[in-house]
Coordinates of C-alpha atoms in Angstrom, one line a residue:
X133 CA -28.8 8.2 26.0
X134 CA -27.7 5.8 23.3
X135 CA -26.9 7.3 19.9
X136 CA -28.7 6.1 16.8
X137 CA -26.9 3.7 14.5
X138 CA -25.0 4.9 11.4
X139 CA -25.1 2.6 8.4
X140 CA -22.1 2.5 6.1
X141 CA -22.9 3.0 2.4
X142 CA -22.4 -0.2 0.4
X143 CA -19.7 1.3 -1.8
X144 CA -17.5 2.4 1.1
X145 CA -14.2 0.7 1.2
X146 CA -12.5 1.9 4.4
X147 CA -13.1 3.2 7.9
X148 CA -10.1 5.3 9.0
X149 CA -10.2 6.0 12.7
X150 CA -7.4 8.4 13.7
X151 CA -7.1 8.0 17.5
X152 CA -4.5 10.7 17.3
X153 CA -2.2 12.4 14.8
X154 CA 0.9 12.3 17.0
X155 CA 3.7 9.9 16.4
X156 CA 6.8 8.9 18.4
X157 CA 8.8 8.3 15.3
X158 CA 10.2 11.1 13.1
X159 CA 10.4 9.9 9.5
X160 CA 11.1 12.6 6.9
X161 CA 9.2 10.6 4.3
X162 CA 6.0 10.3 6.3
X163 CA 3.0 10.8 4.1
X164 CA 1.2 12.6 6.9
X165 CA 3.7 15.4 6.5
X166 CA 3.3 15.6 2.7
X167 CA 1.9 19.1 2.7
X168 CA 2.2 19.9 6.4
X169 CA 0.3 18.6 9.4
X170 CA -1.7 21.5 10.7
X171 CA -4.3 19.6 12.7
X172 CA -3.1 17.4 15.6
X173 CA -6.5 17.8 17.2
X174 CA -7.0 16.8 20.8
X175 CA -7.4 13.4 22.4
X176 CA -10.8 12.4 23.7
X177 CA -11.4 9.7 26.3
X178 CA -11.5 6.1 25.2
X179 CA -15.1 5.7 26.4
X180 CA -16.2 8.5 24.0
X181 CA -14.4 6.7 21.1
X182 CA -16.2 3.5 22.0
X183 CA -19.6 5.3 22.1
X184 CA -18.9 6.8 18.7
X185 CA -17.6 3.7 17.0
X186 CA -20.3 1.5 18.4
X187 CA -22.8 3.6 16.4
X188 CA -21.3 2.2 13.1
X189 CA -23.1 -0.6 11.4
X190 CA -20.6 -2.0 8.9
X191 CA -20.0 -5.4 7.2
X192 CA -17.7 -8.3 8.0
X193 CA -15.4 -7.3 5.2
X194 CA -15.2 -3.6 6.2
X195 CA -13.4 -3.3 9.6
X196 CA -12.8 -0.2 11.7
X197 CA -9.1 0.6 11.3
X198 CA -7.4 2.2 14.3
X199 CA -4.5 4.3 13.1
X200 CA -2.7 7.6 13.5
X201 CA -0.1 9.1 14.0
X202 CA 0.6 6.1 16.2
X203 CA -2.7 4.8 17.6
X204 CA -1.1 3.1 20.6
X205 CA -0.1 6.5 22.0
X206 CA -3.7 7.0 23.0
X207 CA -3.8 6.1 26.7
X208 CA -6.9 4.1 26.3
X209 CA -5.8 2.2 23.2
X210 CA -6.2 -1.4 24.6
X211 CA -9.4 -0.5 26.3
X212 CA -10.9 0.9 23.1
X213 CA -10.2 -2.3 21.3
X214 CA -11.8 -4.4 24.1
X215 CA -14.9 -2.3 24.3
X216 CA -15.8 -2.0 20.6
X217 CA -18.8 -4.4 20.2
X218 CA -18.0 -7.9 19.0
X219 CA -20.0 -7.5 15.8
X220 CA -17.5 -5.0 14.5
X221 CA -14.2 -6.2 13.1
X222 CA -11.1 -4.2 14.0
X223 CA -7.8 -3.6 12.2
X224 CA -4.7 -1.7 13.4
X225 CA -2.0 0.3 11.6
X226 CA 0.9 0.7 13.9
X227 CA 4.7 1.2 14.0
X228 CA 4.8 -1.5 16.7
X229 CA 6.6 0.7 19.3
X230 CA 4.2 -0.4 22.1
X231 CA 4.9 -3.0 24.7
X232 CA 3.8 -6.2 22.9
X233 CA 3.8 -8.3 26.1
X234 CA 1.3 -6.0 27.9
X235 CA -0.8 -5.8 24.7
X236 CA -0.9 -9.6 24.4
X237 CA -2.0 -9.9 28.0
X238 CA -4.8 -7.3 27.8
X239 CA -6.2 -7.9 24.3
X240 CA -7.8 -11.1 23.0
X241 CA -6.3 -12.1 19.6
X242 CA -9.8 -13.0 18.4
X243 CA -10.7 -9.3 18.4
X244 CA -8.1 -8.7 15.7
X245 CA -8.6 -11.7 13.5
X246 CA -10.9 -12.1 10.5
X247 CA -11.0 -13.7 7.0
X248 CA -9.2 -11.3 4.8
X249 CA -6.3 -11.3 2.2
X250 CA -4.1 -9.3 4.6
X251 CA -3.4 -9.2 8.3
X252 CA -5.5 -7.4 10.8
X253 CA -2.5 -5.8 12.5
X254 CA -0.3 -4.2 9.9
X255 CA 3.0 -3.0 11.3
X256 CA 5.0 -0.4 9.4
X257 CA 8.7 -0.9 9.4
X258 CA 10.9 2.3 9.7
X259 CA 14.6 1.4 9.7
X260 CA 15.7 4.8 10.8
X261 CA 13.6 4.5 14.0
X262 CA 13.7 0.8 15.0
X263 CA 16.2 -2.0 14.7
X264 CA 15.2 -4.7 12.2
X265 CA 15.9 -7.5 14.7
X266 CA 13.8 -5.9 17.4
X267 CA 10.9 -5.2 14.9
X268 CA 11.0 -8.9 13.8
X269 CA 11.2 -10.1 17.4
X270 CA 8.0 -8.1 18.2
X271 CA 6.3 -9.5 15.2
X272 CA 7.1 -13.0 16.1
X273 CA 5.9 -12.5 19.7
X274 CA 2.5 -11.3 18.6
X275 CA 2.2 -14.0 15.9
X276 CA 3.1 -16.7 18.5
X277 CA 0.5 -15.2 20.8
X278 CA -2.2 -15.8 18.2
X279 CA -2.5 -12.4 16.6
X280 CA -3.1 -11.9 12.8
X281 CA -0.1 -9.7 12.0
X282 CA 1.9 -8.6 9.0
X283 CA 4.4 -6.0 8.1
X284 CA 5.0 -3.5 5.3
X285 CA 7.7 -1.0 4.3
X286 CA 7.8 2.0 2.1
X287 CA 10.1 1.9 -0.9
X288 CA 11.7 5.3 -0.4
X289 CA 14.9 5.6 -2.5
X290 CA 17.1 6.0 0.5
X291 CA 15.9 2.8 2.3
X292 CA 14.6 0.7 -0.6
X293 CA 17.4 -1.8 -0.6
X294 CA 17.2 -2.3 3.2
X295 CA 13.4 -2.7 3.1
X296 CA 13.7 -5.4 0.4
X297 CA 16.4 -7.2 2.4
X298 CA 14.3 -7.1 5.6
X299 CA 11.3 -8.3 3.5
X300 CA 13.3 -11.4 2.5
X301 CA 14.4 -12.0 6.0
X302 CA 10.8 -11.8 7.3
X303 CA 9.5 -14.2 4.5
X304 CA 12.1 -16.7 5.6
X305 CA 10.5 -16.6 9.1
X306 CA 7.0 -16.9 7.6
X307 CA 6.1 -13.3 8.3
X308 CA 4.0 -11.6 5.7
X309 CA 5.9 -8.5 4.6
X310 CA 4.6 -6.3 1.9
X311 CA 5.9 -3.1 0.3
X312 CA 4.3 0.1 -0.6
X313 CA 5.4 2.7 -3.2
X314 CA 6.8 5.9 -1.9
X315 CA 4.3 8.8 -2.2
X316 CA 5.6 12.4 -2.2
X317 CA 8.6 14.3 -3.4
X318 CA 12.2 13.3 -3.5
X319 CA 14.8 15.5 -5.0
X320 CA 12.2 17.7 -6.6
X321 CA 10.3 14.8 -8.3
X322 CA 6.8 13.6 -7.3
X323 CA 6.5 9.9 -6.8
X324 CA 3.4 7.8 -7.0
X325 CA 0.6 6.8 -9.4
X326 CA -2.4 9.1 -9.2
X327 CA -5.8 8.8 -10.9
X328 CA -6.3 12.4 -11.8
X329 CA -3.8 14.6 -13.7
X330 CA -2.3 17.5 -11.8
X331 CA -4.3 16.7 -8.6
X332 CA -1.3 16.3 -6.4
X333 CA 1.7 18.6 -5.8
X334 CA 0.6 21.5 -8.0
X335 CA 1.1 25.1 -7.2
X336 CA -2.3 26.1 -8.6
X337 CA -5.6 25.1 -7.1
X338 CA -8.8 24.5 -9.0
X339 CA -12.4 23.9 -8.3
X340 CA -14.1 20.5 -8.5
X341 CA -16.7 18.2 -7.0
X342 CA -15.5 15.1 -5.1
X343 CA -16.8 12.3 -2.9
X344 CA -14.9 9.7 -0.9
X345 CA -15.4 6.0 -0.4
X346 CA -13.9 6.2 3.1
X347 CA -15.2 7.3 6.5
X348 CA -12.4 9.5 7.8
X349 CA -12.6 10.2 11.5
X350 CA -10.2 12.6 13.2
X351 CA -8.8 12.5 16.8
X352 CA -11.8 14.3 18.3
X353 CA -14.4 12.2 16.3
X354 CA -14.8 14.9 13.7
X355 CA -15.6 13.4 10.3
X356 CA -13.7 14.9 7.3
X357 CA -14.3 15.0 3.5
X358 CA -10.8 13.7 2.8
X359 CA -7.3 13.2 4.2
X360 CA -6.3 16.7 2.9
X361 CA -9.0 18.3 5.1
X362 CA -8.0 16.2 8.1
X363 CA -4.3 17.0 7.9
X364 CA -4.8 20.6 7.0
X365 CA -7.3 21.3 9.7
X366 CA -10.1 22.3 7.2
X367 CA -13.7 22.4 8.5
X368 CA -15.2 19.0 9.3
X369 CA -18.5 17.8 7.9
X370 CA -19.8 16.3 11.1
X371 CA -19.0 14.5 14.4
X372 CA -19.6 10.9 15.3
X373 CA -20.7 12.0 18.8
X374 CA -23.4 14.3 17.4
X375 CA -26.7 12.5 17.8
X376 CA -28.0 14.0 14.5
X377 CA -24.9 13.0 12.4
X378 CA -25.4 10.6 9.5
X379 CA -23.3 9.9 6.5
X380 CA -24.2 11.8 3.3
X381 CA -22.7 9.9 0.4
X382 CA -22.6 12.8 -2.1
X383 CA -20.3 14.9 -4.2
X384 CA -19.2 18.0 -2.4
X385 CA -17.8 21.3 -3.7
X386 CA -14.1 21.8 -3.4
X387 CA -11.5 24.4 -4.4
X388 CA -8.4 22.5 -3.4
X389 CA -7.8 20.4 -6.6
X390 CA -4.1 20.4 -7.2
X391 CA -3.3 20.3 -3.5
X392 CA -4.9 16.9 -2.9
X393 CA -3.3 14.5 -0.5
X394 CA -1.7 11.4 -2.1
X395 CA -3.6 9.0 0.1
X396 CA -6.8 10.2 -1.4
X397 CA -5.9 9.9 -5.1
X398 CA -3.2 7.3 -5.5
X399 CA -4.2 4.2 -7.5
X400 CA -4.0 1.2 -5.1
X401 CA -5.7 -2.0 -4.1
X402 CA -9.0 -2.1 -2.4
X403 CA -9.9 -4.1 0.7
X404 CA -10.1 -7.2 -1.4
X405 CA -6.6 -6.5 -2.8
X406 CA -7.8 -5.8 -6.3
X407 CA -5.6 -3.1 -7.9
X408 CA -7.1 0.0 -9.6
X409 CA -9.0 1.5 -6.7
X410 CA -8.9 5.2 -5.9
X411 CA -10.5 6.5 -2.6
X412 CA -11.9 9.7 -4.0
X413 CA -14.0 10.2 -7.1
X414 CA -13.6 13.7 -8.8
X415 CA -15.7 15.4 -11.5
X416 CA -16.3 18.8 -12.9
X417 CA -12.8 20.1 -12.6
X418 CA -12.9 23.8 -13.3
X419 CA -10.6 26.8 -13.4
X420 CA -8.1 28.2 -11.0
X421 CA -9.3 29.2 -7.5

C-alpha cells in the first residue's frame, strides 16, 4: 500500500534526514555531542527510507539532506540515493570517509546536482581525523567525476589556523571551501551567535512555545520537534512510515528553554545564503521549570 503524500509547508527551510547518528570520526568539538548524545536510534532498511522519503512533496529549492552522524555508514546509502524519486532534489552532509571510487560508479552525479548557491555534497574537513591531502584528493576525484561538491571546516580555536590554511589551498585548486563558526563551549566560554538570550548552555530550564522551520527525521524515521529532542532521545511527534502522519506547522509547548541545541537557535544563513535566519521560533518564555 502506498503512503499518502506529505506536503512541506511553504516557510520550511530544511529537510534533515539523519540516516544514522553514528560516526566513524571522534571529534571532541562535534556539535552532536554538545549536551550528550542519548539517542543513537536503530538503523532501518534502505527500502523503508525510500518509502518514507518518497512521501515528501517539496520544492526545487528545498532538497532532502542526507546526514548523520555519517550517512555513508548506512549499508544502503548509495541505494537510498538512487531510489529517491527524480522529482526530489538530494543534498549530502558527509565527512568523506567513504570510498569515492565505488560511490562514483554507483551514483549518477545528476542526482546530486541542482541550481543553488552552495554544493549539493558538502564535505566537512576534520584535520584530527583525516589528512588534508587525502581529503583534497577525494574532493577532486568526485569533482572530476561530475559531482557538485564543496567543503567546509569549523573554526574551533585549536584548529582555526589549519582550517584557514587548508581553505586557501582548496581555493587555489578551485574547490569551494567555506568556514563555520564554532558552536559550543571552549575553556568554559560559550561560542556562537544565538537569537534568544539564555536559550543555550544555561543551568536553569524554562517554559516556552516553539516551532521549527525544519523537518527533522531521526534514524528510525521518527520526526522530532527540534535537534535537542532528537539528540536527547525525547519523545517524537510522529513517524514518516505512519500512514496517518502529516506535518503540523504549529507552536508546541516546551519546558527545555535554556538547554536548547545550538543548531536550532544559532543565527545563520538560510538555504538562499541570506544571513539572519534562525531555525526555531520561540515565544511566551516563562518561569523556571
